[in-house]
mmCIF file of C-alpha atoms in Angstrom:
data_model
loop_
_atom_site.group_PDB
_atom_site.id
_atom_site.type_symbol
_atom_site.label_atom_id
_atom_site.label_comp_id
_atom_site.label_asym_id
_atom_site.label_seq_id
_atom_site.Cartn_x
_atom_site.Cartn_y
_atom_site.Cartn_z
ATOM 1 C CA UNK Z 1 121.884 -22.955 -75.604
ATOM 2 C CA UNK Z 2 125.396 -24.576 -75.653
ATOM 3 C CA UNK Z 3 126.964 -26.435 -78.561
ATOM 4 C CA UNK Z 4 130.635 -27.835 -78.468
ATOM 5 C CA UNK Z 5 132.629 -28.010 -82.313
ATOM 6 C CA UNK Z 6 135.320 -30.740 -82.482
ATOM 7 C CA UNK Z 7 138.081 -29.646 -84.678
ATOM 8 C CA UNK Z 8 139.282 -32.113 -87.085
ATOM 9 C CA UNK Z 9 137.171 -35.656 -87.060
ATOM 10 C CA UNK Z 10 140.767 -37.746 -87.885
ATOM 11 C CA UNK Z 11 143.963 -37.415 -85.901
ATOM 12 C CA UNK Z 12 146.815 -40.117 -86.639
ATOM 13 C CA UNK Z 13 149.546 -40.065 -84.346
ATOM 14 C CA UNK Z 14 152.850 -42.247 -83.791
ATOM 15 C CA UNK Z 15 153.188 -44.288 -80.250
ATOM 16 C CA UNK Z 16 154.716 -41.764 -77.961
ATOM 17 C CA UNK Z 17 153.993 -38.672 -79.814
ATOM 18 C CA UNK Z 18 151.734 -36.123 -78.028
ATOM 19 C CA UNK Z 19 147.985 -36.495 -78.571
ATOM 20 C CA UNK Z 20 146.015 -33.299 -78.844
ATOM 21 C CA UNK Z 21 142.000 -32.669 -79.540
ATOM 22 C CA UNK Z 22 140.808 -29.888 -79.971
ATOM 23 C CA UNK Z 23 137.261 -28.656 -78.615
ATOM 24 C CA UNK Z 24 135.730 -25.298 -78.733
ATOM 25 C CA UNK Z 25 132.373 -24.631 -76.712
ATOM 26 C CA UNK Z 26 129.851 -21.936 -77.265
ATOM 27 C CA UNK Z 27 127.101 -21.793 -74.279
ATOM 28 C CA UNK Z 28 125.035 -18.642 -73.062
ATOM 29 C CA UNK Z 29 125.798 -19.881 -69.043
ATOM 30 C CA UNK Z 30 128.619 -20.719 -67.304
ATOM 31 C CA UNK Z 31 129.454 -24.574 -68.674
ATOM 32 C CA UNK Z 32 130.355 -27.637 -67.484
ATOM 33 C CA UNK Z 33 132.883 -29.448 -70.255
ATOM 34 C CA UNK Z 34 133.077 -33.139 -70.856
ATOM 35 C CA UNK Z 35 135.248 -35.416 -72.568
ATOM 36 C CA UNK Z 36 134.001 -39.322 -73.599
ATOM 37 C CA UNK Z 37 135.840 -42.179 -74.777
ATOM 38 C CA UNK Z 38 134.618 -44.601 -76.863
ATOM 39 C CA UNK Z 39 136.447 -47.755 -77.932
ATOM 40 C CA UNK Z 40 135.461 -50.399 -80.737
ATOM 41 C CA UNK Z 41 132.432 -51.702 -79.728
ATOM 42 C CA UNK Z 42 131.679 -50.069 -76.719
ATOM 43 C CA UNK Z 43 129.401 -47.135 -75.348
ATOM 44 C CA UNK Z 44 131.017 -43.863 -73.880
ATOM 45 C CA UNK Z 45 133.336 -43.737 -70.807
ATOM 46 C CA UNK Z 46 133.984 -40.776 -68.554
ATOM 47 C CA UNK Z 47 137.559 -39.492 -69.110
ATOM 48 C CA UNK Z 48 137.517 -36.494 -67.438
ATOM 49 C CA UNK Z 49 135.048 -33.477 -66.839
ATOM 50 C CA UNK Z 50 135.331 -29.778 -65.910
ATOM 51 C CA UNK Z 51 133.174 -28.273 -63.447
ATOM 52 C CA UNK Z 52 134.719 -24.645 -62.948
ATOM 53 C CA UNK Z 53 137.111 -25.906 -59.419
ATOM 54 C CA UNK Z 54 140.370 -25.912 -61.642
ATOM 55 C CA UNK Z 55 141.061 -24.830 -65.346
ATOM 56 C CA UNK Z 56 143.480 -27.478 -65.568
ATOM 57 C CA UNK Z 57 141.350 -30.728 -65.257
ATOM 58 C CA UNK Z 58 143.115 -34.116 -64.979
ATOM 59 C CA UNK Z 59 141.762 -37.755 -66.000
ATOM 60 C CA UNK Z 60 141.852 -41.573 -66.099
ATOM 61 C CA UNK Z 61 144.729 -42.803 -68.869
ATOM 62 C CA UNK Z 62 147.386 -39.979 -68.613
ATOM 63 C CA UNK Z 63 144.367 -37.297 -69.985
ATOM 64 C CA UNK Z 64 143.795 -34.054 -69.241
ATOM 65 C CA UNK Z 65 142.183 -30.828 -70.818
ATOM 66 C CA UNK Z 66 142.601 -27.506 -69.868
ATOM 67 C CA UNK Z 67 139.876 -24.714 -69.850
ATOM 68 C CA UNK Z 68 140.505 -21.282 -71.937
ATOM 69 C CA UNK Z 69 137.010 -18.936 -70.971
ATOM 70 C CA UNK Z 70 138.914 -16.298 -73.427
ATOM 71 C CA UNK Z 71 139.927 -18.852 -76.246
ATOM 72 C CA UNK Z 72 136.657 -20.788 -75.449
ATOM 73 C CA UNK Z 73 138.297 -24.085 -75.718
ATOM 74 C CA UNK Z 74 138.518 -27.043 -73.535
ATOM 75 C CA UNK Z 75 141.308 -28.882 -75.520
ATOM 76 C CA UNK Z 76 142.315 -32.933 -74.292
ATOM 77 C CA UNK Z 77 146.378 -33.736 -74.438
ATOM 78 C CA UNK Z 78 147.549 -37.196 -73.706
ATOM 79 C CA UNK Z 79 152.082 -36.082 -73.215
ATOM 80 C CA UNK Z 80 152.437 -39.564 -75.117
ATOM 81 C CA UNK Z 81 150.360 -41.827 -76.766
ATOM 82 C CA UNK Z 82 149.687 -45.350 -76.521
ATOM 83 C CA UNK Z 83 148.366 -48.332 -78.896
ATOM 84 C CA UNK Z 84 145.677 -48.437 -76.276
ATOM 85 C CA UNK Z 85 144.780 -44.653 -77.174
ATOM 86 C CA UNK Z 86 143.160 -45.616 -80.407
ATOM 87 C CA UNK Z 87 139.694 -44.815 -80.096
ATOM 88 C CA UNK Z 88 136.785 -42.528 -80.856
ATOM 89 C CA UNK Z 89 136.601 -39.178 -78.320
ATOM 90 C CA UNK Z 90 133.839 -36.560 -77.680
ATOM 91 C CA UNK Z 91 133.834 -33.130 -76.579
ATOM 92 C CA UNK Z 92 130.052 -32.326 -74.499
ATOM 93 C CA UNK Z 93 128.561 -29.323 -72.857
ATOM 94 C CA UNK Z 94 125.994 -28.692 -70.467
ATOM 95 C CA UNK Z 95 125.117 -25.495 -68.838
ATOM 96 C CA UNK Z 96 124.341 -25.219 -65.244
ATOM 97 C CA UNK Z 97 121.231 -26.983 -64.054
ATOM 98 C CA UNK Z 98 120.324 -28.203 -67.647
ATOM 99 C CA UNK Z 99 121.039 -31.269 -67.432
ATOM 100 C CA UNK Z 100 121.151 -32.467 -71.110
ATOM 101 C CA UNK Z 101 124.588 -32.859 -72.531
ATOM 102 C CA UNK Z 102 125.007 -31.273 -76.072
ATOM 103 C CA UNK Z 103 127.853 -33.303 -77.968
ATOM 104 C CA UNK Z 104 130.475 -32.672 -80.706
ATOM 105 C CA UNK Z 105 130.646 -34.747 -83.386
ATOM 106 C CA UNK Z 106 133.570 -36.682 -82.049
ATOM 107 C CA UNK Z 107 137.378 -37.265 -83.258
ATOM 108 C CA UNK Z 108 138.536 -40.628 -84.386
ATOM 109 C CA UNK Z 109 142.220 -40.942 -82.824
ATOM 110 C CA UNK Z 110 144.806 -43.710 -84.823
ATOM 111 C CA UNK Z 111 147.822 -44.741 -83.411
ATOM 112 C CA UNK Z 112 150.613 -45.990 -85.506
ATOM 113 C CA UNK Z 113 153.722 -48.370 -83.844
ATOM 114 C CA UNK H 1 129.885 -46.093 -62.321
ATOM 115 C CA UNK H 2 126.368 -46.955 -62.887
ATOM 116 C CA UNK H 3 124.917 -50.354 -64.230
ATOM 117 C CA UNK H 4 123.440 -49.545 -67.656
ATOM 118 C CA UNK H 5 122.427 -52.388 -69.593
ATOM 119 C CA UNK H 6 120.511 -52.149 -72.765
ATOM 120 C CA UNK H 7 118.722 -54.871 -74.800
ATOM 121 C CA UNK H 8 119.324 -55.878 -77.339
ATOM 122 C CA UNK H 9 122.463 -55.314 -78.540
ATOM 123 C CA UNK H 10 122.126 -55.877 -82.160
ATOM 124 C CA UNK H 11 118.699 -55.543 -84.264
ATOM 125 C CA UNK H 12 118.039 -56.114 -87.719
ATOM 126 C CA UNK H 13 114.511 -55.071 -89.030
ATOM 127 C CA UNK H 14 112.196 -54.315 -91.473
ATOM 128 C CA UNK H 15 110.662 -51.281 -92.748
ATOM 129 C CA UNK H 16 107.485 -50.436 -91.029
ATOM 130 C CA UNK H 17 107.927 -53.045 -88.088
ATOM 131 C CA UNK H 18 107.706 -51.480 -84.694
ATOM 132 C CA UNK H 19 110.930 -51.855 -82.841
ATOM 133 C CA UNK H 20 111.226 -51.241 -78.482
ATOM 134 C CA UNK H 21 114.861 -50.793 -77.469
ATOM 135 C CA UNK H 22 115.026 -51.360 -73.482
ATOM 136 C CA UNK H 23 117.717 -49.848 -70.966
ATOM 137 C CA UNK H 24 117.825 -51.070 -67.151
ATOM 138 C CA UNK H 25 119.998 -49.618 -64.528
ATOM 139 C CA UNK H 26 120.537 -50.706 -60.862
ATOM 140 C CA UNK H 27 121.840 -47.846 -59.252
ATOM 141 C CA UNK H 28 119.183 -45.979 -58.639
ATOM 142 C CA UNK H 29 119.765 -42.995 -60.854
ATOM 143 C CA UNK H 30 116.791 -40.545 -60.970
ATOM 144 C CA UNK H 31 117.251 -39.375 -64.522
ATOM 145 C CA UNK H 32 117.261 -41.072 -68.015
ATOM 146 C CA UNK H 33 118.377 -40.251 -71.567
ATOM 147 C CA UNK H 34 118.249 -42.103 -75.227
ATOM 148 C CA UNK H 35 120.889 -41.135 -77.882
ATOM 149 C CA UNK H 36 121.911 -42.036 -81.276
ATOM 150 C CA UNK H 37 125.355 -41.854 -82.961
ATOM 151 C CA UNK H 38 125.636 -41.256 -86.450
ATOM 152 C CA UNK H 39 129.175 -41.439 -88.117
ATOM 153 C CA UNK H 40 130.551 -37.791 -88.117
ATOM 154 C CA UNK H 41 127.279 -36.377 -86.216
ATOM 155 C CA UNK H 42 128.245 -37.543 -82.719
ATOM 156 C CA UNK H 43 125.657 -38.404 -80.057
ATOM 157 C CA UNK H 44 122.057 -36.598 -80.397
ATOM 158 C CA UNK H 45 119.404 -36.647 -78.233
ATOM 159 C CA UNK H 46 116.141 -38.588 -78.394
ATOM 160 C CA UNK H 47 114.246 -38.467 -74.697
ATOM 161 C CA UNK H 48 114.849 -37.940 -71.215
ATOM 162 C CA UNK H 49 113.357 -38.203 -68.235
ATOM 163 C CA UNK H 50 114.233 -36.868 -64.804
ATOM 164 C CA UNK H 51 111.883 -39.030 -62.975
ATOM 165 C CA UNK H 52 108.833 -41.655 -64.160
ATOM 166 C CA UNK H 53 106.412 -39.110 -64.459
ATOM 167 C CA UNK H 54 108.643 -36.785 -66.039
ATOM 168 C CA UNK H 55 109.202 -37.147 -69.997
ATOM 169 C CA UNK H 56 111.075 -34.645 -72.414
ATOM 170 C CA UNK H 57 111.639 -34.812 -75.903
ATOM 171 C CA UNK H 58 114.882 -33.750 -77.073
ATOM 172 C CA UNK H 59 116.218 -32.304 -80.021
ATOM 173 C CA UNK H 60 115.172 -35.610 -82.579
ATOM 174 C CA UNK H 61 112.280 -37.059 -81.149
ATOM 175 C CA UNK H 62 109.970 -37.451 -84.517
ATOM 176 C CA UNK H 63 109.183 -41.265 -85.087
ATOM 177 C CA UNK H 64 110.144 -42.193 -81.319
ATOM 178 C CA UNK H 65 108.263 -42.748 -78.283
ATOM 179 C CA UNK H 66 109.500 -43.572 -75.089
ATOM 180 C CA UNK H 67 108.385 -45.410 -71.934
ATOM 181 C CA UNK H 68 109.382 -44.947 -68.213
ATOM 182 C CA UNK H 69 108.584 -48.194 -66.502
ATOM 183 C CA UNK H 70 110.312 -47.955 -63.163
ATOM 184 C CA UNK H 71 112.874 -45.226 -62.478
ATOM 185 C CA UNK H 72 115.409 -48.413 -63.186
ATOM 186 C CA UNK H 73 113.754 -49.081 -66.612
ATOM 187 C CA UNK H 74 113.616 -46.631 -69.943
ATOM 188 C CA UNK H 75 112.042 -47.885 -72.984
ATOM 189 C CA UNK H 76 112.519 -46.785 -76.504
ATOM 190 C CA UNK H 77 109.898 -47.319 -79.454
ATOM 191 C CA UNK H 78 110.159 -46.826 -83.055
ATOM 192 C CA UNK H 79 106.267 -47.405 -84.059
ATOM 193 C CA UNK H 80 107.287 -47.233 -87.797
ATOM 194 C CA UNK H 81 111.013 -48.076 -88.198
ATOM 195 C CA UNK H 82 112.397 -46.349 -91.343
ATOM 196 C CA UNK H 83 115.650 -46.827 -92.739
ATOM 197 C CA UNK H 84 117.738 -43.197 -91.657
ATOM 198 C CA UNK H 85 116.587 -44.644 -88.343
ATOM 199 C CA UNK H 86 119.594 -47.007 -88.926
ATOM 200 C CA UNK H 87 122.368 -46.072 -86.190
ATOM 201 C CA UNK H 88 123.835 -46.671 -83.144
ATOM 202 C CA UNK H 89 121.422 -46.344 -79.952
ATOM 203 C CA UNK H 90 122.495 -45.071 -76.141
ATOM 204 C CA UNK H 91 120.995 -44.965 -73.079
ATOM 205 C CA UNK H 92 122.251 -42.724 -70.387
ATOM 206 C CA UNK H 93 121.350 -42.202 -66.482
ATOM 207 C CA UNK H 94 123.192 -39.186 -64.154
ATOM 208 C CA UNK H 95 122.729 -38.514 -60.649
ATOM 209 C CA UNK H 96 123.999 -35.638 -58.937
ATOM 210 C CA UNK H 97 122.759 -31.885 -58.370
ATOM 211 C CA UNK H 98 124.269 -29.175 -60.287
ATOM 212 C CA UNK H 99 128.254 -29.298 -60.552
ATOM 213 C CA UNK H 100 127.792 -33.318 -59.692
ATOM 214 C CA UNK H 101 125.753 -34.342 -62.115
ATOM 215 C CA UNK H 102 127.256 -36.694 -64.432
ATOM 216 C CA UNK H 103 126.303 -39.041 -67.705
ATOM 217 C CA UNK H 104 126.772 -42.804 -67.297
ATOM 218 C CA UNK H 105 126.483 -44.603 -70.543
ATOM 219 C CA UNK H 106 125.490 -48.013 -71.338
ATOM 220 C CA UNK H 107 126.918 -50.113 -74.222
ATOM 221 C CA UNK H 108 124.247 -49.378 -76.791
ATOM 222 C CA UNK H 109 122.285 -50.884 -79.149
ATOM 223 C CA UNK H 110 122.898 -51.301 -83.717
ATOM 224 C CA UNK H 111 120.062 -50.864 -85.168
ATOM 225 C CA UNK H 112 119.527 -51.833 -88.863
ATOM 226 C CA UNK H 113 116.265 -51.136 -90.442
ATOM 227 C CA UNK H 114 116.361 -52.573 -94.134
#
């Protein structure tokens, strides 16, 4: 079984400041990590995933998440954040050919000017 | 990306009315999922299907049925809506084997059930 725990369901930062979300994964297989975006009104967008080819997974909007087997995390950064940032973000997990995604319970990111 | 579109968007209801929720896709995706977000609980799943005569229940299925039309259609059914069935309603479709596979979200459905 896999699970993914989002760490802290709130995270204000200021325009330009780093962004950082934290996600830690527990899964009996070898997993493949997610991240979602959802803004106001809208369903879930890809922003990046991780699929074992590179611990150090780039996405769309300046993203990118790197993956810690040891530290079991699969935290998303963002070097400086924009008004446009402002939205609600999910970890997920899925473990090899299972194909349903197991999702954290998702971190609400504020951006102040 | 894939074409998910889900109808309606916004439902208000009664208690005890039966409610179908419909998603539609057009690229051809073999496999199907329904979700529902609730505030601070994240997305959890309902159904899936991997193909129309293939139908799984996932980890919240009690008071939901589902429906696979066409592999481009996925239904959802509350026979009995109830009010903690109040939330936010995705459907999903992935294609790909393995690594590829990836989840493809349409712009979901509110669902109030007074």
């Amino acid at each position: 079984a896999q699970s993914v725990t989002q760490l802290g369901s709130h995270v204000s930062v200021s325009e330009g400041a780093l962004v950082l979300l934290r996600c830690n994964y527990s899964s009996s297989v070898p997993p493949y990590l997610f991240w979602y975006v959802q803004y106001p009104n809208q369903g879930l967008q890809l922003l990046l995933k991780y699929t074992s080819a590179a611990t150090l997974v780039k996405g769309i909007n300046g993203f990118e998440a790197e993956f810690k087997k040891s530290e079991t995390s699969f935290h998303l950064t963002k070097p400086s954040a924009h008004m446009s940032d402002a939205a609600e973000y999910f970890c997920a997990v899925r473990g090899g050919n299972d194909y349903k995604l197991s999702f954290g319970a998702g971190t609400t990111v504020t951006v102040r000017a | 990306d894939a074409d998910v579109t889900q109808t309606p968007r916004n439902r208000i209801t009664k208690t005890g009315k039966r409610i179908m929720l419909e998603c539609s896709q057009t690229k051809g995706h073999d496999r199907m999922y329904w979700y529902r977000q609730d505030p601070g609980l994240g997305l959890r799943l309902i159904y899936y299907s991997f193909d129309v005569k293939d139908i799984n229940k996932g980890e919240i299925s009690d008071g939901y049925s589902v429906s696979r039309q066409a592999q481009a259609k996925f239904s959802l059914s509350l026979e009995s809506a109830i009010p903690n069935q109040t939330a936010l309603y995705f459907c999903a479709t992935s294609v790909g084997a393995g690594v590829t596979d990836t989840q493809y979200f349409g712009p979901g459905t509110r669902l109030t059930v007074l």
